[in-house]
Backbone as CSV, one residue per row, in Angstrom:
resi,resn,N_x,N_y,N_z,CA_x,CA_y,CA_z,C_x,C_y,C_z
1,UNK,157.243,-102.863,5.872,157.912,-102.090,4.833,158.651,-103.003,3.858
2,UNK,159.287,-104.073,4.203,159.788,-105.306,3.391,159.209,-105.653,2.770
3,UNK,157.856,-105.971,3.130,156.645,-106.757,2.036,156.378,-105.771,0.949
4,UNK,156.249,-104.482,1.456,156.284,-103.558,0.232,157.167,-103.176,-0.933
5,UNK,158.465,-103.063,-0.558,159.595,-102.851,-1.335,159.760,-104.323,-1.952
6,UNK,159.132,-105.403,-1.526,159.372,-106.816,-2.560,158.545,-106.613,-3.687
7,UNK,157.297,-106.046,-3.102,156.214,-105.891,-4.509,156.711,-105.001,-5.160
8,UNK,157.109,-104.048,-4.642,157.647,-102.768,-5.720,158.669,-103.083,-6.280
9,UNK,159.600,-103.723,-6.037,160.415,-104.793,-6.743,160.081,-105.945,-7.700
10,UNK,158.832,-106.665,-7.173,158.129,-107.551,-8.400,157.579,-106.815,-9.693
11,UNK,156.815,-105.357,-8.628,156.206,-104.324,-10.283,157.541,-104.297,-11.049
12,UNK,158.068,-103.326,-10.479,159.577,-102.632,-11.464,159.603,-103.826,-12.292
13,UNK,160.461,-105.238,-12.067,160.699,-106.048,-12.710,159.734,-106.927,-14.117
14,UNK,158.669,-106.336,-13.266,157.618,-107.151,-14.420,157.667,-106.100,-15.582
15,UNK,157.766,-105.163,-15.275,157.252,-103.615,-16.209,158.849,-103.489,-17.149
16,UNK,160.168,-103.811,-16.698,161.063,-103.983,-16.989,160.667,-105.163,-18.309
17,UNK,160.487,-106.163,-17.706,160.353,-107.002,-18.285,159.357,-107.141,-19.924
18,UNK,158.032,-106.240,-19.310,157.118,-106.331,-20.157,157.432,-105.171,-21.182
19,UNK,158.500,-104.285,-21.026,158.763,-103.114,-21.533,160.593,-104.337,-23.018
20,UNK,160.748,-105.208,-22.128,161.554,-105.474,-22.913,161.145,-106.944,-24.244
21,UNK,159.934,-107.294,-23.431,160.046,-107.604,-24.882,159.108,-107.448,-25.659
22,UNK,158.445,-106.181,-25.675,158.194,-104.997,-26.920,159.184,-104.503,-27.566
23,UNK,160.090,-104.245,-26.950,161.674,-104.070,-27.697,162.656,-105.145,-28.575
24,UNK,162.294,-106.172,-27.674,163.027,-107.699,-28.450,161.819,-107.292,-29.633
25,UNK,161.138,-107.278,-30.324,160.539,-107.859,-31.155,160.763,-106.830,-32.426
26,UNK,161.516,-105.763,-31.546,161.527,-104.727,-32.400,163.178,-104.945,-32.972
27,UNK,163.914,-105.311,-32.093,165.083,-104.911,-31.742,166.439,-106.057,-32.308
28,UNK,165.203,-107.378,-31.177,166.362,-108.601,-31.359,166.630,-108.615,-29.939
29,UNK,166.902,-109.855,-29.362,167.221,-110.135,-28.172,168.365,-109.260,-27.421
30,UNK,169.623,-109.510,-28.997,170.906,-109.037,-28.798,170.837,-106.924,-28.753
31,UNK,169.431,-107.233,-29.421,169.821,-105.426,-29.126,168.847,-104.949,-28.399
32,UNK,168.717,-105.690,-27.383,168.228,-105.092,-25.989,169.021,-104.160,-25.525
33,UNK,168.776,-103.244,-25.238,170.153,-102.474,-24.268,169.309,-101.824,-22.789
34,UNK,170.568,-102.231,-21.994,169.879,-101.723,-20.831,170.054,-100.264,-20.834
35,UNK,170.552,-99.474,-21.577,170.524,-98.063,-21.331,169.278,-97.877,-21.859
36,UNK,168.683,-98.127,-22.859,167.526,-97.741,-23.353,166.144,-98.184,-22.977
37,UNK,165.858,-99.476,-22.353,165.558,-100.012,-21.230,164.923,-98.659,-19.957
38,UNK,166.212,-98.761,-19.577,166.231,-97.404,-18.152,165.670,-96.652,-18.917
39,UNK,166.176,-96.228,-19.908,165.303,-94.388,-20.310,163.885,-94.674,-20.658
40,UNK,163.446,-95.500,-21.338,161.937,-96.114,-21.432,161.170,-96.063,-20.103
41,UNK,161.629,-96.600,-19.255,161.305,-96.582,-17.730,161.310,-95.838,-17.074
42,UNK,162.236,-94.530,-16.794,162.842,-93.650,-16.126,163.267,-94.519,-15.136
43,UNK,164.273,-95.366,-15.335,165.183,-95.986,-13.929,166.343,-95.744,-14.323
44,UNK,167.223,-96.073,-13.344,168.668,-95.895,-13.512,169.141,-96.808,-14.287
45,UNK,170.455,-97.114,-14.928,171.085,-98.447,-15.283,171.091,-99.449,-14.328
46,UNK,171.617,-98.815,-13.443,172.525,-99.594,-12.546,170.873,-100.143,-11.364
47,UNK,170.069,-99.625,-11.338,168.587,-99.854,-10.458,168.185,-101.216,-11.709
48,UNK,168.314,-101.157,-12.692,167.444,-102.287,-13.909,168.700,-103.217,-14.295
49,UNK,169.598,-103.359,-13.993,170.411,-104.212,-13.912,170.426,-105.366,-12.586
50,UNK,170.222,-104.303,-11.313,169.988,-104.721,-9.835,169.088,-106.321,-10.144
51,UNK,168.001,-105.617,-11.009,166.998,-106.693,-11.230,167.192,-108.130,-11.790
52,UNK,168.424,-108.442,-12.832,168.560,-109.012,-13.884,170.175,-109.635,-13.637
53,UNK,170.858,-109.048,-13.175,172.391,-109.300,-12.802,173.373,-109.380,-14.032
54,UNK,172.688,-109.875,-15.150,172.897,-109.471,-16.742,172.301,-109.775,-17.798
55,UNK,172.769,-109.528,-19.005,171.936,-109.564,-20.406,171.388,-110.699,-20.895
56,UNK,171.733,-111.784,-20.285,171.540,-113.036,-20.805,170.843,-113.616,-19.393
57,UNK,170.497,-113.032,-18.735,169.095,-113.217,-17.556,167.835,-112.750,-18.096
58,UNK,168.383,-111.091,-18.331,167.365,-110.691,-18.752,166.543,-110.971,-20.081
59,UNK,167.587,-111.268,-21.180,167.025,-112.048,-22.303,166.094,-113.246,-22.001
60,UNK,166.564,-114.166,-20.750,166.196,-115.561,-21.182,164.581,-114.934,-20.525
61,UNK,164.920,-114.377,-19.224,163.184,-114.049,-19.009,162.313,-113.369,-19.524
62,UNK,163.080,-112.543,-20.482,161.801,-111.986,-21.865,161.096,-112.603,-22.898
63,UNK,162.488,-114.338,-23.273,161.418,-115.355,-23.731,160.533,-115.970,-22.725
64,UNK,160.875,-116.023,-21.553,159.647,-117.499,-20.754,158.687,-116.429,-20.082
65,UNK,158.838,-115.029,-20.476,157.714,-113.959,-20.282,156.856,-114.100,-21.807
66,UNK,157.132,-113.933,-22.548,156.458,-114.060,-23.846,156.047,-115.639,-24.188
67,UNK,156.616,-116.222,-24.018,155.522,-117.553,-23.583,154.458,-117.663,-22.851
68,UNK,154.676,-117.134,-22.065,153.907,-116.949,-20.551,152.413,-116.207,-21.196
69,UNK,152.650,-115.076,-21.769,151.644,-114.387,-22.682,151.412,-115.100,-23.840
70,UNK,152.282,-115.971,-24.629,151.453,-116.797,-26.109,150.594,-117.544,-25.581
71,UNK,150.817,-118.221,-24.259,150.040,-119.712,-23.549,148.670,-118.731,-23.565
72,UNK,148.363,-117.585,-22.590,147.582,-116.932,-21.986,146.510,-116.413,-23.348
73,UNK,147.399,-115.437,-24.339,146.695,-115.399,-25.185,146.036,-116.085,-26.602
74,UNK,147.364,-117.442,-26.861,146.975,-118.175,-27.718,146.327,-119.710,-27.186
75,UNK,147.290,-120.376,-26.474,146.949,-121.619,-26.180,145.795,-121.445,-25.213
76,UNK,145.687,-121.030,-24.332,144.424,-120.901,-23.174,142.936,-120.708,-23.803
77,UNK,142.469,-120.293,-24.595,141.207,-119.986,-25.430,141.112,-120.962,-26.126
78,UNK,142.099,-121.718,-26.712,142.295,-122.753,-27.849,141.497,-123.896,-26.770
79,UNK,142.588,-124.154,-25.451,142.010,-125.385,-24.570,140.484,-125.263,-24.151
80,UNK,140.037,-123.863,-24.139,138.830,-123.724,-23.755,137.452,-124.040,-24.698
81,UNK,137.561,-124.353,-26.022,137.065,-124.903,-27.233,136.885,-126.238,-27.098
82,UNK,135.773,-126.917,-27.450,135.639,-128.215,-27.466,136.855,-128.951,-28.278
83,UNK,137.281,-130.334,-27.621,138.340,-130.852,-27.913,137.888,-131.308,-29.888
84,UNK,138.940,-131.512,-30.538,139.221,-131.455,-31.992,139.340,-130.229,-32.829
85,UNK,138.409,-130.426,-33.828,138.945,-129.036,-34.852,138.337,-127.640,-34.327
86,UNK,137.304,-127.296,-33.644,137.356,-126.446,-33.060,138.048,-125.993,-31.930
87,UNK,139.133,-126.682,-31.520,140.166,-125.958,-31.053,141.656,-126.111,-31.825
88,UNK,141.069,-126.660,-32.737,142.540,-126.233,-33.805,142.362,-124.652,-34.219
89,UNK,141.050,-124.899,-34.715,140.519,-123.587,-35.586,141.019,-122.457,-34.445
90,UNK,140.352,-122.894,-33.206,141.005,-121.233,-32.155,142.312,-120.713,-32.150
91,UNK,142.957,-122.644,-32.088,144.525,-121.797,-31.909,145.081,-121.193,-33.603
92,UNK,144.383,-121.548,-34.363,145.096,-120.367,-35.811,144.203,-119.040,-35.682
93,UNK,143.046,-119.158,-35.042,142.970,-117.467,-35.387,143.587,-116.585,-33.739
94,UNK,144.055,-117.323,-32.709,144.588,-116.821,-31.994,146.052,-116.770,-32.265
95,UNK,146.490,-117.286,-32.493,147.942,-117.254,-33.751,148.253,-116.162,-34.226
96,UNK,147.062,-116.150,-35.213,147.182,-114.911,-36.296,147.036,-113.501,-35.518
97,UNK,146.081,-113.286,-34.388,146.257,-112.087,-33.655,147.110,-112.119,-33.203
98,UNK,147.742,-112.963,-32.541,149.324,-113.098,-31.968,150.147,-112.287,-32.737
99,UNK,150.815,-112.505,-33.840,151.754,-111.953,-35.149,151.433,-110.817,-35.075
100,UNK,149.823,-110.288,-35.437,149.015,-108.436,-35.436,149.389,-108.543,-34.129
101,UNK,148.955,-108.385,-33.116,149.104,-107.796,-31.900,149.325,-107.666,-30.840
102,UNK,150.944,-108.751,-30.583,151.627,-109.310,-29.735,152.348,-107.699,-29.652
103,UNK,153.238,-107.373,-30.313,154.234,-106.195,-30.595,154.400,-105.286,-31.787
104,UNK,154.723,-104.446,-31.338,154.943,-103.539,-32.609,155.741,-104.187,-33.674
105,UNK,156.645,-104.754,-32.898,157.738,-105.576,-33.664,157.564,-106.547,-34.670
106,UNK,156.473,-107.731,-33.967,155.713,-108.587,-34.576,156.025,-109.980,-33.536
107,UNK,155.949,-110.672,-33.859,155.913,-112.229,-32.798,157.994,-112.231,-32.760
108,UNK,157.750,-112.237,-31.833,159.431,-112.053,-30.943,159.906,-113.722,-31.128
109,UNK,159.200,-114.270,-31.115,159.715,-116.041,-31.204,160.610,-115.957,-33.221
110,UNK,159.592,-115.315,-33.774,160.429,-115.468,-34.959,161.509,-114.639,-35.263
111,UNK,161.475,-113.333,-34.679,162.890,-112.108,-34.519,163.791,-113.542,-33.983
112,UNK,163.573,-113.752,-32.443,164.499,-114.700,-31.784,165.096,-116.191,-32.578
113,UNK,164.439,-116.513,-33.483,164.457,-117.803,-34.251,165.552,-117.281,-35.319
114,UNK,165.370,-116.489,-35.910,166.310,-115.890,-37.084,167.864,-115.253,-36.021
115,UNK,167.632,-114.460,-35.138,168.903,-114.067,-34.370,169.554,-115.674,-33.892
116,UNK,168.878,-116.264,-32.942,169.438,-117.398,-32.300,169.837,-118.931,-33.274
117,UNK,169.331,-118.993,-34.306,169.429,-120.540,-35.266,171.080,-120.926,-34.726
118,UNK,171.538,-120.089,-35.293,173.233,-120.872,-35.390,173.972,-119.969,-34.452
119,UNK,173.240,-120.070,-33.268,174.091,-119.340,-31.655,174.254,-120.305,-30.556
120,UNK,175.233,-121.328,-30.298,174.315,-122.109,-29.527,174.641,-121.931,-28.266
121,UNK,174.113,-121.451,-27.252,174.051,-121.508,-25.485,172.874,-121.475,-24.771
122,UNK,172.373,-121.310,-23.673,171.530,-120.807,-23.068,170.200,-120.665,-23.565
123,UNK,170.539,-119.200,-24.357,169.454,-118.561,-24.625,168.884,-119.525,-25.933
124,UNK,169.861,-120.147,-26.774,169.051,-120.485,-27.643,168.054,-121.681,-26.804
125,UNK,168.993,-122.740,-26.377,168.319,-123.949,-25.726,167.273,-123.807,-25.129
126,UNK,167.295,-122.209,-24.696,165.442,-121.494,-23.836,164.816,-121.836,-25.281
127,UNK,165.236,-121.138,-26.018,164.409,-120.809,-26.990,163.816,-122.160,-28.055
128,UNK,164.646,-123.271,-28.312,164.783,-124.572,-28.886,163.459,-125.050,-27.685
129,UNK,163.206,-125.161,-26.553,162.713,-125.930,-25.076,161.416,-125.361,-25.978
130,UNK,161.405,-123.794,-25.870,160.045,-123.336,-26.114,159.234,-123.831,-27.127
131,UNK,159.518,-123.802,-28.316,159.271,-124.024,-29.806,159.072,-125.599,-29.681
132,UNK,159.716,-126.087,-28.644,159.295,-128.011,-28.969,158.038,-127.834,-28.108
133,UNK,157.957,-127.426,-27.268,156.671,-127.328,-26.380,155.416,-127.170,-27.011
134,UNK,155.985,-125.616,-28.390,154.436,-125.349,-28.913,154.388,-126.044,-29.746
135,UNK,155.196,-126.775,-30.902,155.043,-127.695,-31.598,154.246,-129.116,-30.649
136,UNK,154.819,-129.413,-29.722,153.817,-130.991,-29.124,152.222,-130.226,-28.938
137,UNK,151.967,-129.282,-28.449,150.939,-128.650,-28.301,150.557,-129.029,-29.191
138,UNK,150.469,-128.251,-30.831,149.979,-128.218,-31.886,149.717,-129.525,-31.952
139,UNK,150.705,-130.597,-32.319,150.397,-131.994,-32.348,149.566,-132.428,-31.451
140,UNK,149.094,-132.260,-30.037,148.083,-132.952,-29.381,147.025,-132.569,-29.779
141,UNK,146.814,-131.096,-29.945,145.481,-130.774,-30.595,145.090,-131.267,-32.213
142,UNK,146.224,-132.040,-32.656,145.453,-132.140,-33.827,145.753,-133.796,-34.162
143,UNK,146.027,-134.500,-33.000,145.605,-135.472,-32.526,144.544,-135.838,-31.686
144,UNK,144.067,-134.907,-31.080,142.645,-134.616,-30.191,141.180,-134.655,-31.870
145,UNK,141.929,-133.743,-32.941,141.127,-134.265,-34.098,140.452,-134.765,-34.596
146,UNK,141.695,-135.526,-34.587,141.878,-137.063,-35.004,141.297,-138.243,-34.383
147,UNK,141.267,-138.676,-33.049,140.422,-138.966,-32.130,139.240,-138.711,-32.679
148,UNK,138.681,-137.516,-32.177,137.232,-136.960,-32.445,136.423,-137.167,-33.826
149,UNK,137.467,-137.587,-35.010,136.761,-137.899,-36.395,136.544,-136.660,-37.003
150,UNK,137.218,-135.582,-36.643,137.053,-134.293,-37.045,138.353,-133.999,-38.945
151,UNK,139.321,-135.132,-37.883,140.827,-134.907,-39.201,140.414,-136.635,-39.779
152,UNK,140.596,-136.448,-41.035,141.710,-137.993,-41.162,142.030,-138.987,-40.385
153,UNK,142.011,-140.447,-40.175,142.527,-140.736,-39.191,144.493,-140.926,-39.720
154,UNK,144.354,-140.962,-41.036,145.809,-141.202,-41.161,146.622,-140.040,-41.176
155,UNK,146.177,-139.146,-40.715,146.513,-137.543,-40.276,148.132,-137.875,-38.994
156,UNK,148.969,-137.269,-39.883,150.219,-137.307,-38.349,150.472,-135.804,-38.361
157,UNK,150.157,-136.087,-36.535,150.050,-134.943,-36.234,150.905,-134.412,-35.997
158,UNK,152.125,-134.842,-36.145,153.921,-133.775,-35.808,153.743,-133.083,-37.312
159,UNK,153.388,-133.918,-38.576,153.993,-133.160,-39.577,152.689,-132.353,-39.924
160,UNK,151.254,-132.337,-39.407,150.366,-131.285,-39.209,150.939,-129.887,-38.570
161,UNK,151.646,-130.455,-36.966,152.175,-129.739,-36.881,153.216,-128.447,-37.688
162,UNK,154.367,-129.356,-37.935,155.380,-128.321,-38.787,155.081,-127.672,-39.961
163,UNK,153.718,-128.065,-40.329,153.134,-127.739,-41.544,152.230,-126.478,-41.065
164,UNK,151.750,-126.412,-39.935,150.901,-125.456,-39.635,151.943,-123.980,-38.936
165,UNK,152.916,-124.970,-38.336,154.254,-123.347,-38.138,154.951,-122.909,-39.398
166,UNK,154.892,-124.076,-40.634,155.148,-123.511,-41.837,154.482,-122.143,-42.581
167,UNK,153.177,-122.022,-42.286,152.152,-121.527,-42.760,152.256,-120.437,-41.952
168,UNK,152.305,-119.902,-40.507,152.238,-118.818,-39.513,153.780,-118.423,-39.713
169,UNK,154.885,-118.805,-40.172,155.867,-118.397,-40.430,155.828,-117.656,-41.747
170,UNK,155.437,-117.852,-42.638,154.919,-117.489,-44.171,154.028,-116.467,-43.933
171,UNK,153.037,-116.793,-43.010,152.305,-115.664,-42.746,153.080,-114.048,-42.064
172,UNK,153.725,-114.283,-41.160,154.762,-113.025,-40.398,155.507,-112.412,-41.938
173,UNK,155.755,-113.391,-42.758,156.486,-112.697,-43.567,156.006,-112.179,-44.421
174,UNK,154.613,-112.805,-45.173,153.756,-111.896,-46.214,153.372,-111.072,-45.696
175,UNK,152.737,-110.503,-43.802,151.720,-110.158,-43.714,153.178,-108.751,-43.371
176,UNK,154.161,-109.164,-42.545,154.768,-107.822,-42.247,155.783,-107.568,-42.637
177,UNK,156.622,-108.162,-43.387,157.757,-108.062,-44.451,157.189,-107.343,-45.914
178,UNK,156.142,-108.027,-46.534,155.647,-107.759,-47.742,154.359,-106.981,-47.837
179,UNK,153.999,-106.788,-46.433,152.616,-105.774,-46.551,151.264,-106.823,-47.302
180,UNK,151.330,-108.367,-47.545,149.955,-108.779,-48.397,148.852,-108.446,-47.597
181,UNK,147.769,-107.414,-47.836,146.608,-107.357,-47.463,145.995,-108.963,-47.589
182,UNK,146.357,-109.590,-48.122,145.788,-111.041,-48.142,146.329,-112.410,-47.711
183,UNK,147.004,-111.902,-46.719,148.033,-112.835,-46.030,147.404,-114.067,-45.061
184,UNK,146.373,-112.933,-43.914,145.153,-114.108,-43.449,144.195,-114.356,-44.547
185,UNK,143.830,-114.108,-45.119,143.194,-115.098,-46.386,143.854,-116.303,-46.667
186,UNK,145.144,-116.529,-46.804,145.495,-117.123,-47.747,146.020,-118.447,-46.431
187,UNK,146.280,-117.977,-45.268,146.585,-118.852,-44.272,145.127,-119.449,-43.852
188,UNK,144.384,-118.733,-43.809,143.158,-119.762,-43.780,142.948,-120.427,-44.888
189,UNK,143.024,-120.241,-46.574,142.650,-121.233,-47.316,143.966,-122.128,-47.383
190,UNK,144.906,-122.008,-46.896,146.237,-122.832,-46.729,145.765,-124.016,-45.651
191,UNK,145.223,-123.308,-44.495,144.928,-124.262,-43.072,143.642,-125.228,-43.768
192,UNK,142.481,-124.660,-44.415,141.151,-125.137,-44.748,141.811,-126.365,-45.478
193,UNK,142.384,-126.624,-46.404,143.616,-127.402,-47.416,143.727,-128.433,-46.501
């Protein structure tokens, strides 16, 4: 009966979890609320708290849960592409579905980037850890490129990098701030560039 009530404890928590950050993206980290949380769920407060012990638990594991899903849905398909520009190319059009159809909200890393910039504890330093991670990513793959004779060789790949989160940042904002029907257009002839 123990082994059972742990899993039913791992579900609740994951579903908790996966229920909150559809909400962060909507919401903001900071306006998570566990009352609304519970009513989404039908759990108690005090049962979805049990889980989390507080707001800044539950925040930090809704980012290294949504990582957990960018790796799965963006980076993992990307690694599975022959090494150089065809797995650059994967990780921007897995990117770009990322932004469409991560959340209603839109990509929770950039809600969290605009809430957290000038907050500094914890949650941001989760959040700072994360963003250097996908940035070296980006840079190995487009040093893998480079290698391959696919880029430039005088291609540097950090400022490929920040240049290519320049562009998917620009993109969140034409495509769901400003409505441009031509937003992936313009990030692919930006990336093609």
């Amino acid at each position: 009966a123990a082994e059972g009530s742990v899993c039913k404890g791992d579900r609740t928590r994951a579903a908790i979890v996966d229920a909150a950050v559809c909400m962060a993206s909507r919401v903001g980290l900071n306006g998570l609320s566990i009352g609304n949380l519970a009513k989404k769920l039908d759990i108690s407060k005090s049962g979805l708290f049990a889980h989390f012990r507080s707001k800044e638990k539950l925040q930090t594991e809704v980012l290294v849960a949504a990582a957990s899903r960018f790796s799965d849905g963006v980076v993992r398909p990307a690694l599975e592409q022959p090494r150089g520009e065809p797995r650059v190319r994967r990780l921007v059009e897995g990117w770009l579905a990322w932004v469409d159809t991560s959340c209603s909200g839109g990509c929770l890393f950039v809600q969290a980037a605009v809430e957290l910039d000038d907050r500094p504890g914890p949650l941001r330093n989760t959040l700072v850890e994360l963003q250097g991670r996908w940035l070296s990513t980006i840079s190995q793959m487009a040093d893998g490129a480079v290698q391959e004779g696919h880029f430039h060789a005088d291609l540097d790949p950090q400022q490929f990098a920040f240049e290519l989160q320049a562009l998917m940042l620009g993109y969140h904002h034409s495509r769901r701030l400003m409505r441009d029907p031509l937003a992936g257009q313009r990030v692919h002839d930006a990336a093609e560039r």
